[in-house]
DNA sequence: TTCGAAACTGTACCGCCGGTACAGGAGGGG
DNA sequence: CCCCTCCTGTACCGGCGGTACAGTTTCGAA
């Protein structure tokens, strides 16, 4: 049980790195066994086929992902009593964690699975869907707490706002990877943070120039004047 | 020349749909020739290998993508003279276009390439990178115009804000596809629109309740009081 | 009308890869 | 000592990407 787990973990480690770089279809079992130093039979002893490898990979990834969010936003919660301040701190901590990744974010397995969709069975697709729904619930929960205290400046649907967090993260990863700019992801998280702060917090700092050549818009009264 | 282009286009059409569902690695040439009703020799007459197919696919996708943005934001520009209002209308039109897609957004090839990275040559990676940079320039250009007229409520870097548009689109696609909720993408675009409006527009409508049990934050003065 | 290029088809073949089958062996705990 | 876990080794299959190359159709220009 001990030794087996260790080998299994080693395979998963190698597989995860490879899949995030080349996708599932682009990752061959042969290359995995070559890198882990195991035989083909050994590999199929642990995973009966590629689909089961994907399943294990995705489940482990999601668990780890959840753990990280628990830690970050849990820590933020400990440091800040106010739900908004705690959420903003959490986003800050998250962006710091992301910008500390030496080679940038390696990629999100949820996105990989999403773009490989049709070749997996229903179970994997359902797991992936549930992972995204878990994000929605997680961020939704925090945002609801915030909204109990801070009325949003604009009317927003809390689930869509929660999804925005996931969107910016997933999109930021794609941008960061494609541009080969590791810091872009962290910056996108900070941009999102600005959005959240602006949405819930009364005007942050008094603007230097109060009036500008604004065109005439129907309702807009300027609270800063 | 005529006939050849037509067949080539048919192959690309079939390939694009397949690749967006299963990734490059998950799409076999054999299945493409089966669906297009061409022979293997015929396929390799048009594309010397899979890499060249990918190149053609990506270039065509990017051109089409640029064309759509040109149309949408061009039309918005014709209808609205004010850069902010025109941008906001553009986002609205974009979200309408996205929610009109019958089966939801099929996926973004740029993201697919990004998650298949290592198996393509430098040229494709560079093409992909340039596509994202073009988005940055496009949205950056519009945002700069806006900022010349409207001072942002919070200090923001224009390129990071431009990237936010791409992030939300890419992330929204991943969410939409994974959740099998076609409308999520359109809603994310509207959420982004709210952000942009809030960032540049003076308070939209006077809040009902002006004061709330806000904790003490350093600098925050409330302009609405 | 002929010629030639473009746009294919047909056939045969290679090596890699995913996956199966199965036999056997090391090593450790009861 | 035995049995279970955790593998190794060998052999094999069919699908797939890719190559090679010969032959055929189509169709517009000379």
PDB file of C-alpha atoms in Angstrom, chain B residues 16-172:
ATOM      1  CA  UNK B  16     -12.027  23.347 -36.535  1.00  0.00           C
ATOM      2  CA  UNK B  17     -15.171  21.822 -35.073  1.00  0.00           C
ATOM      3  CA  UNK B  18     -13.322  18.629 -34.154  1.00  0.00           C
ATOM      4  CA  UNK B  19     -10.320  20.393 -32.635  1.00  0.00           C
ATOM      5  CA  UNK B  20     -12.494  22.645 -30.489  1.00  0.00           C
ATOM      6  CA  UNK B  21     -14.248  19.591 -29.092  1.00  0.00           C
ATOM      7  CA  UNK B  22     -11.293  17.275 -28.661  1.00  0.00           C
ATOM      8  CA  UNK B  23      -8.120  19.285 -28.945  1.00  0.00           C
ATOM      9  CA  UNK B  24      -5.414  18.783 -31.558  1.00  0.00           C
ATOM     10  CA  UNK B  25      -4.072  15.620 -30.041  1.00  0.00           C
ATOM     11  CA  UNK B  26      -7.543  14.151 -29.837  1.00  0.00           C
ATOM     12  CA  UNK B  27      -8.390  14.856 -33.459  1.00  0.00           C
ATOM     13  CA  UNK B  28      -7.203  12.261 -35.960  1.00  0.00           C
ATOM     14  CA  UNK B  29      -6.540  13.006 -39.596  1.00  0.00           C
ATOM     15  CA  UNK B  30      -8.369   9.803 -40.472  1.00  0.00           C
ATOM     16  CA  UNK B  31     -11.570  11.084 -38.934  1.00  0.00           C
ATOM     17  CA  UNK B  32     -11.215  14.373 -40.791  1.00  0.00           C
ATOM     18  CA  UNK B  33     -10.868  12.682 -44.168  1.00  0.00           C
ATOM     19  CA  UNK B  34     -13.774  10.379 -43.345  1.00  0.00           C
ATOM     20  CA  UNK B  35     -16.050  13.322 -42.575  1.00  0.00           C
ATOM     21  CA  UNK B  36     -14.958  15.467 -45.513  1.00  0.00           C
ATOM     22  CA  UNK B  37     -15.164  12.506 -47.894  1.00  0.00           C
ATOM     23  CA  UNK B  38     -11.638  12.984 -49.124  1.00  0.00           C
ATOM     24  CA  UNK B  39      -8.785  10.472 -49.277  1.00  0.00           C
ATOM     25  CA  UNK B  40      -5.694  10.541 -47.155  1.00  0.00           C
ATOM     26  CA  UNK B  41      -3.585  11.486 -50.176  1.00  0.00           C
ATOM     27  CA  UNK B  42      -6.028  14.280 -50.873  1.00  0.00           C
ATOM     28  CA  UNK B  43      -5.609  15.586 -47.369  1.00  0.00           C
ATOM     29  CA  UNK B  44      -1.830  15.600 -47.525  1.00  0.00           C
ATOM     30  CA  UNK B  45      -2.030  17.337 -50.887  1.00  0.00           C
ATOM     31  CA  UNK B  46      -3.521  20.322 -49.061  1.00  0.00           C
ATOM     32  CA  UNK B  47      -1.598  20.140 -45.777  1.00  0.00           C
ATOM     33  CA  UNK B  48       1.791  18.532 -45.614  1.00  0.00           C
ATOM     34  CA  UNK B  49       1.333  17.577 -41.948  1.00  0.00           C
ATOM     35  CA  UNK B  50      -0.776  18.185 -38.853  1.00  0.00           C
ATOM     36  CA  UNK B  51       1.304  21.168 -37.864  1.00  0.00           C
ATOM     37  CA  UNK B  52       0.492  22.923 -41.118  1.00  0.00           C
ATOM     38  CA  UNK B  53      -3.176  22.150 -40.648  1.00  0.00           C
ATOM     39  CA  UNK B  54      -2.965  23.738 -37.220  1.00  0.00           C
ATOM     40  CA  UNK B  55      -1.246  26.771 -38.683  1.00  0.00           C
ATOM     41  CA  UNK B  56      -3.933  27.276 -41.308  1.00  0.00           C
ATOM     42  CA  UNK B  57      -6.660  26.638 -38.763  1.00  0.00           C
ATOM     43  CA  UNK B  58      -5.276  29.130 -36.278  1.00  0.00           C
ATOM     44  CA  UNK B  59      -4.645  31.836 -38.883  1.00  0.00           C
ATOM     45  CA  UNK B  60      -8.143  31.508 -40.271  1.00  0.00           C
ATOM     46  CA  UNK B  61      -9.633  31.565 -36.780  1.00  0.00           C
ATOM     47  CA  UNK B  62      -7.731  34.687 -35.796  1.00  0.00           C
ATOM     48  CA  UNK B  63      -8.669  36.508 -39.016  1.00  0.00           C
ATOM     49  CA  UNK B  64     -12.302  35.692 -38.468  1.00  0.00           C
ATOM     50  CA  UNK B  65     -12.086  36.717 -34.845  1.00  0.00           C
ATOM     51  CA  UNK B  66     -10.578  40.084 -35.766  1.00  0.00           C
ATOM     52  CA  UNK B  67     -13.238  40.586 -38.424  1.00  0.00           C
ATOM     53  CA  UNK B  68     -16.023  40.019 -35.899  1.00  0.00           C
ATOM     54  CA  UNK B  69     -14.545  42.486 -33.404  1.00  0.00           C
ATOM     55  CA  UNK B  70     -14.031  45.016 -36.213  1.00  0.00           C
ATOM     56  CA  UNK B  71     -17.668  44.709 -37.173  1.00  0.00           C
ATOM     57  CA  UNK B  72     -19.114  44.851 -33.673  1.00  0.00           C
ATOM     58  CA  UNK B  73     -17.048  47.684 -32.298  1.00  0.00           C
ATOM     59  CA  UNK B  74     -17.143  49.447 -35.661  1.00  0.00           C
ATOM     60  CA  UNK B  75     -20.913  49.385 -35.611  1.00  0.00           C
ATOM     61  CA  UNK B  76     -20.936  50.547 -31.994  1.00  0.00           C
ATOM     62  CA  UNK B  77     -18.635  53.378 -32.981  1.00  0.00           C
ATOM     63  CA  UNK B  78     -21.024  54.417 -35.747  1.00  0.00           C
ATOM     64  CA  UNK B  79     -23.966  54.466 -33.387  1.00  0.00           C
ATOM     65  CA  UNK B  80     -22.306  56.241 -30.476  1.00  0.00           C
ATOM     66  CA  UNK B  81     -19.957  59.142 -30.705  1.00  0.00           C
ATOM     67  CA  UNK B  82     -18.753  59.005 -27.141  1.00  0.00           C
ATOM     68  CA  UNK B  83     -15.901  56.488 -26.772  1.00  0.00           C
ATOM     69  CA  UNK B  84     -17.181  55.124 -23.464  1.00  0.00           C
ATOM     70  CA  UNK B  85     -20.753  54.724 -24.637  1.00  0.00           C
ATOM     71  CA  UNK B  86     -19.534  53.166 -27.853  1.00  0.00           C
ATOM     72  CA  UNK B  87     -17.372  50.668 -25.969  1.00  0.00           C
ATOM     73  CA  UNK B  88     -20.209  49.799 -23.615  1.00  0.00           C
ATOM     74  CA  UNK B  89     -22.524  49.314 -26.584  1.00  0.00           C
ATOM     75  CA  UNK B  90     -19.898  47.137 -28.241  1.00  0.00           C
ATOM     76  CA  UNK B  91     -19.762  44.888 -25.180  1.00  0.00           C
ATOM     77  CA  UNK B  92     -23.566  44.746 -25.207  1.00  0.00           C
ATOM     78  CA  UNK B  93     -23.623  43.789 -28.888  1.00  0.00           C
ATOM     79  CA  UNK B  94     -20.913  41.216 -28.257  1.00  0.00           C
ATOM     80  CA  UNK B  95     -22.856  39.649 -25.418  1.00  0.00           C
ATOM     81  CA  UNK B  96     -25.959  39.530 -27.614  1.00  0.00           C
ATOM     82  CA  UNK B  97     -24.038  37.891 -30.409  1.00  0.00           C
ATOM     83  CA  UNK B  98     -22.654  35.329 -27.967  1.00  0.00           C
ATOM     84  CA  UNK B  99     -26.010  34.523 -26.432  1.00  0.00           C
ATOM     85  CA  UNK B 100     -27.470  34.081 -29.932  1.00  0.00           C
ATOM     86  CA  UNK B 101     -25.086  31.227 -30.690  1.00  0.00           C
ATOM     87  CA  UNK B 102     -27.429  28.236 -30.870  1.00  0.00           C
ATOM     88  CA  UNK B 103     -25.180  25.704 -29.118  1.00  0.00           C
ATOM     89  CA  UNK B 104     -23.130  28.153 -27.123  1.00  0.00           C
ATOM     90  CA  UNK B 105     -19.607  29.216 -28.024  1.00  0.00           C
ATOM     91  CA  UNK B 106     -17.760  26.292 -29.602  1.00  0.00           C
ATOM     92  CA  UNK B 107     -14.479  27.221 -27.933  1.00  0.00           C
ATOM     93  CA  UNK B 108     -11.465  29.371 -28.686  1.00  0.00           C
ATOM     94  CA  UNK B 109      -8.647  28.013 -30.820  1.00  0.00           C
ATOM     95  CA  UNK B 110      -6.182  30.346 -29.132  1.00  0.00           C
ATOM     96  CA  UNK B 111      -6.889  28.608 -25.822  1.00  0.00           C
ATOM     97  CA  UNK B 112      -6.697  25.195 -27.483  1.00  0.00           C
ATOM     98  CA  UNK B 113      -3.289  26.036 -28.922  1.00  0.00           C
ATOM     99  CA  UNK B 114      -2.216  27.443 -25.557  1.00  0.00           C
ATOM    100  CA  UNK B 115      -3.004  24.130 -23.877  1.00  0.00           C
ATOM    101  CA  UNK B 116      -1.254  22.133 -26.600  1.00  0.00           C
ATOM    102  CA  UNK B 117       1.727  24.439 -26.711  1.00  0.00           C
ATOM    103  CA  UNK B 118       4.679  22.110 -26.541  1.00  0.00           C
ATOM    104  CA  UNK B 119       3.763  20.041 -29.569  1.00  0.00           C
ATOM    105  CA  UNK B 120       3.679  22.963 -31.989  1.00  0.00           C
ATOM    106  CA  UNK B 121       6.587  24.774 -33.540  1.00  0.00           C
ATOM    107  CA  UNK B 122       7.674  28.263 -32.581  1.00  0.00           C
ATOM    108  CA  UNK B 123       5.805  29.834 -35.497  1.00  0.00           C
ATOM    109  CA  UNK B 124       2.401  28.720 -34.196  1.00  0.00           C
ATOM    110  CA  UNK B 125       3.227  29.769 -30.650  1.00  0.00           C
ATOM    111  CA  UNK B 126       4.290  33.149 -31.975  1.00  0.00           C
ATOM    112  CA  UNK B 127       1.104  33.488 -34.024  1.00  0.00           C
ATOM    113  CA  UNK B 128      -0.928  32.688 -30.953  1.00  0.00           C
ATOM    114  CA  UNK B 129       0.989  35.163 -28.836  1.00  0.00           C
ATOM    115  CA  UNK B 130       0.483  37.865 -31.446  1.00  0.00           C
ATOM    116  CA  UNK B 131      -3.249  37.192 -31.501  1.00  0.00           C
ATOM    117  CA  UNK B 132      -3.474  37.890 -27.771  1.00  0.00           C
ATOM    118  CA  UNK B 133      -1.277  40.961 -28.150  1.00  0.00           C
ATOM    119  CA  UNK B 134      -3.602  42.178 -30.905  1.00  0.00           C
ATOM    120  CA  UNK B 135      -6.522  41.904 -28.486  1.00  0.00           C
ATOM    121  CA  UNK B 136      -4.535  43.907 -25.962  1.00  0.00           C
ATOM    122  CA  UNK B 137      -3.824  46.605 -28.536  1.00  0.00           C
ATOM    123  CA  UNK B 138      -7.415  46.637 -29.796  1.00  0.00           C
ATOM    124  CA  UNK B 139      -9.091  47.011 -26.427  1.00  0.00           C
ATOM    125  CA  UNK B 140      -6.230  49.161 -25.173  1.00  0.00           C
ATOM    126  CA  UNK B 141      -6.796  51.608 -28.020  1.00  0.00           C
ATOM    127  CA  UNK B 142     -10.482  51.942 -27.152  1.00  0.00           C
ATOM    128  CA  UNK B 143      -9.797  52.242 -23.445  1.00  0.00           C
ATOM    129  CA  UNK B 144      -7.185  54.924 -23.988  1.00  0.00           C
ATOM    130  CA  UNK B 145      -9.720  56.936 -25.960  1.00  0.00           C
ATOM    131  CA  UNK B 146     -12.122  56.558 -23.074  1.00  0.00           C
ATOM    132  CA  UNK B 147      -9.540  57.615 -20.532  1.00  0.00           C
ATOM    133  CA  UNK B 148      -8.848  60.785 -22.445  1.00  0.00           C
ATOM    134  CA  UNK B 149     -12.402  61.833 -21.658  1.00  0.00           C
ATOM    135  CA  UNK B 150     -13.257  59.999 -18.467  1.00  0.00           C
ATOM    136  CA  UNK B 151     -10.846  59.842 -15.573  1.00  0.00           C
ATOM    137  CA  UNK B 152     -11.097  56.351 -14.106  1.00  0.00           C
ATOM    138  CA  UNK B 153     -12.513  56.181 -10.619  1.00  0.00           C
ATOM    139  CA  UNK B 154      -9.560  54.028  -9.600  1.00  0.00           C
ATOM    140  CA  UNK B 155      -6.042  54.151 -11.014  1.00  0.00           C
ATOM    141  CA  UNK B 156      -5.751  51.324 -13.553  1.00  0.00           C
ATOM    142  CA  UNK B 157      -3.143  50.265 -16.054  1.00  0.00           C
ATOM    143  CA  UNK B 158      -4.773  50.410 -19.458  1.00  0.00           C
ATOM    144  CA  UNK B 159      -3.082  47.275 -20.808  1.00  0.00           C
ATOM    145  CA  UNK B 160      -4.111  45.226 -17.787  1.00  0.00           C
ATOM    146  CA  UNK B 161      -7.636  46.490 -18.188  1.00  0.00           C
ATOM    147  CA  UNK B 162      -7.536  45.589 -21.890  1.00  0.00           C
ATOM    148  CA  UNK B 163      -6.282  42.136 -20.936  1.00  0.00           C
ATOM    149  CA  UNK B 164      -9.238  41.843 -18.585  1.00  0.00           C
ATOM    150  CA  UNK B 165     -11.533  41.835 -21.614  1.00  0.00           C
ATOM    151  CA  UNK B 166      -9.621  38.919 -23.115  1.00  0.00           C
ATOM    152  CA  UNK B 167      -9.469  37.156 -19.760  1.00  0.00           C
ATOM    153  CA  UNK B 168     -13.194  37.350 -19.197  1.00  0.00           C
ATOM    154  CA  UNK B 169     -13.872  36.131 -22.726  1.00  0.00           C
ATOM    155  CA  UNK B 170     -11.441  33.213 -22.521  1.00  0.00           C
ATOM    156  CA  UNK B 171     -12.500  32.322 -19.000  1.00  0.00           C
ATOM    157  CA  UNK B 172     -16.159  32.736 -19.841  1.00  0.00           C
TER     158      UNK B 172
END
